[in-house]
Coordinates of C-alpha atoms in Angstrom, one line a residue:
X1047 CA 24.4 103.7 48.6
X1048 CA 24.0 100.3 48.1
X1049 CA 22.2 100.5 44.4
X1050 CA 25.9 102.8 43.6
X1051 CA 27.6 99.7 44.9
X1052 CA 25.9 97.2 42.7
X1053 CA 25.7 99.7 39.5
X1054 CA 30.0 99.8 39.8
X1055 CA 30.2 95.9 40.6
X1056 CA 28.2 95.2 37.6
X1057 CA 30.2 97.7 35.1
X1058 CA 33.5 95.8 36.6
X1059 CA 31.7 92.9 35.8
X1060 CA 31.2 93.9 32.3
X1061 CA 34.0 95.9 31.7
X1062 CA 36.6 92.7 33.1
X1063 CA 36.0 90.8 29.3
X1064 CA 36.8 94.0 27.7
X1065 CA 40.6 94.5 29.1
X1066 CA 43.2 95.1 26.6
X1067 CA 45.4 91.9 28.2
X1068 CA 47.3 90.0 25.7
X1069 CA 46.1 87.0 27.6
X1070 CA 44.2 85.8 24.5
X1071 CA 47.2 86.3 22.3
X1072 CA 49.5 84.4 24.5
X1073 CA 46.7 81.4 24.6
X1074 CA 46.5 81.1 21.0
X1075 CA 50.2 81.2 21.1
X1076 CA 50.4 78.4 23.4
X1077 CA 47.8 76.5 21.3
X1078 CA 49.9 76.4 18.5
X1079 CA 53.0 75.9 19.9
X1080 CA 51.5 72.4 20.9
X1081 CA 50.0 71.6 17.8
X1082 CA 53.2 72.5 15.9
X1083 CA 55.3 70.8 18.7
X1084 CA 53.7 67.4 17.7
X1085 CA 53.9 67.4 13.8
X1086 CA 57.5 68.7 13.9
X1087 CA 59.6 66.8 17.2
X1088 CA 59.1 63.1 17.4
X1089 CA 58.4 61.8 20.3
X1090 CA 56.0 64.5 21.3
X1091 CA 52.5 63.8 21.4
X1092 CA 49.5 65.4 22.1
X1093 CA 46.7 63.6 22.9
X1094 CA 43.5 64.6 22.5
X1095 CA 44.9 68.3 21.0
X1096 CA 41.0 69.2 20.7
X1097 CA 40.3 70.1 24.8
X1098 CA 42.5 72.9 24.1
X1099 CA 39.7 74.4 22.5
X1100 CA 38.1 73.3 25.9
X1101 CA 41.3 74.9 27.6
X1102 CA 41.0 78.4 26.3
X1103 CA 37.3 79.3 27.7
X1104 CA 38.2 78.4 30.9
X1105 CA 42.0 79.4 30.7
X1106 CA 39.7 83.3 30.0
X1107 CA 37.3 82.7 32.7
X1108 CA 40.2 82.3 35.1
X1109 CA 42.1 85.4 34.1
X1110 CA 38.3 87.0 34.4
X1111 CA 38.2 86.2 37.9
X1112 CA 41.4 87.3 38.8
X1113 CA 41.0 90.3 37.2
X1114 CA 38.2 91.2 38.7
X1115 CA 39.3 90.2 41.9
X1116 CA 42.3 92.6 41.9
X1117 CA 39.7 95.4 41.1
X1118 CA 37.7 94.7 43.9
X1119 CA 40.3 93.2 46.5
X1120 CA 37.7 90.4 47.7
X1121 CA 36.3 87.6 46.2
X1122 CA 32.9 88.9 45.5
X1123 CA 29.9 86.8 44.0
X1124 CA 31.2 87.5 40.4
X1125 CA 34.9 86.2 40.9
X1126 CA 33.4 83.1 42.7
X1127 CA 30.6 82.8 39.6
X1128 CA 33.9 83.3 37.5
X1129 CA 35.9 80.5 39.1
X1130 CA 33.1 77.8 39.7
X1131 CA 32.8 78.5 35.8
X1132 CA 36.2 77.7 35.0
X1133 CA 37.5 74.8 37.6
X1134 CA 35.1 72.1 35.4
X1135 CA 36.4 73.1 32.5
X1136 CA 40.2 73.6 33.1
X1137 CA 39.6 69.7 34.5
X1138 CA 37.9 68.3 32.3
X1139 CA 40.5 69.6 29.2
X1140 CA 43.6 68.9 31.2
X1141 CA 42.1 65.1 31.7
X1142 CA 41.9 64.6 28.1
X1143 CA 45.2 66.9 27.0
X1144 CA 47.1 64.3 29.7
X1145 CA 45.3 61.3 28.0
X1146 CA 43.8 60.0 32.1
X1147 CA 41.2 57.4 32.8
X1148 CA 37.9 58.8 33.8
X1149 CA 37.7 55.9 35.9
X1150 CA 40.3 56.6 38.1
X1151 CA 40.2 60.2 38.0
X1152 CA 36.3 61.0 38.7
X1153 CA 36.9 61.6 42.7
X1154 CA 38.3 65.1 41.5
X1155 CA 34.9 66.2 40.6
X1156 CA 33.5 65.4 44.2
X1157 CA 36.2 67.3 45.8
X1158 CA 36.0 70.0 43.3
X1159 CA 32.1 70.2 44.4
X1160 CA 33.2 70.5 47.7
X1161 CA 35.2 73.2 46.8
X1162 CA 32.9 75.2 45.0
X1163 CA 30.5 74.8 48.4
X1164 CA 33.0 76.2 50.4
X1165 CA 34.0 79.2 48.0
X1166 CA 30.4 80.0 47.7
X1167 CA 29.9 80.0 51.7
X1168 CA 33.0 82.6 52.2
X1169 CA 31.1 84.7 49.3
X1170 CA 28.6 87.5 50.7
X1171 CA 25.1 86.5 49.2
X1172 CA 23.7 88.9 46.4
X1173 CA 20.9 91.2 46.7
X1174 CA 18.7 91.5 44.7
X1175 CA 18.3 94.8 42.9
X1176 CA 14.4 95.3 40.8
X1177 CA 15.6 97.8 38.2

């Protein structure tokens, strides 16, 4: 029973990066709506236009999670892997994209920490499975 569980977890799992979403399109989209926004209307700037590439990856790990979330209905050890993955990266990008000090901002990594601790506590441990 419980092997069954973890064998249909762990195609979700691998099947969730795999979903014919047009969340990649719509990212690219975006990407380039930014990037043409600044050369075209003055006044409009981008700083630091490269942590979108920094955006995107966690931007995918996101919508990972969430998908797999709806599929299971909980938030299982795999969204929470999918979300700790993703909150240090959407950060970091959006600290750069909004041009903010790192010096005044840092604080946001503690309480993310925090967060992450938590998330992980409300999270059923794994078992592990020898195959």
């Amino acid at each position: 029973m419980q092997n069954d569980m973890n064998d249909n977890i762990n195609a979700e799992v691998k099947n969730a990066g795999k979903d014919r979403t047009p969340v990649w399109g719509i990212m690219g989209i975006a990407v380039g709506l930014l990037l043409l926004g600044q050369m075209v209307f003055q006044g409009f700037e981008l700083h630091n236009w490269w942590a979108c590439f920094m955006l995107i990856p966690g931007m995918g790990m996101g919508w990972r999670a969430y998908r797999l979330y709806q599929r299971q209905g909980r938030i299982s050890p795999q969204v929470a892997d999918q979300l700790i993955g993703s909150l240090p990266l959407l950060t970091v990008a959006l600290i750069f994209l909004l041009n903010l000090d790192f010096g005044r901002v840092w604080p946001i990594f503690i309480i993310m920490g925090g967060l992450m601790t938590l998330l992980r506590s409300k999270v059923e441990p794994r078992t592990y499975q020898p195959e």
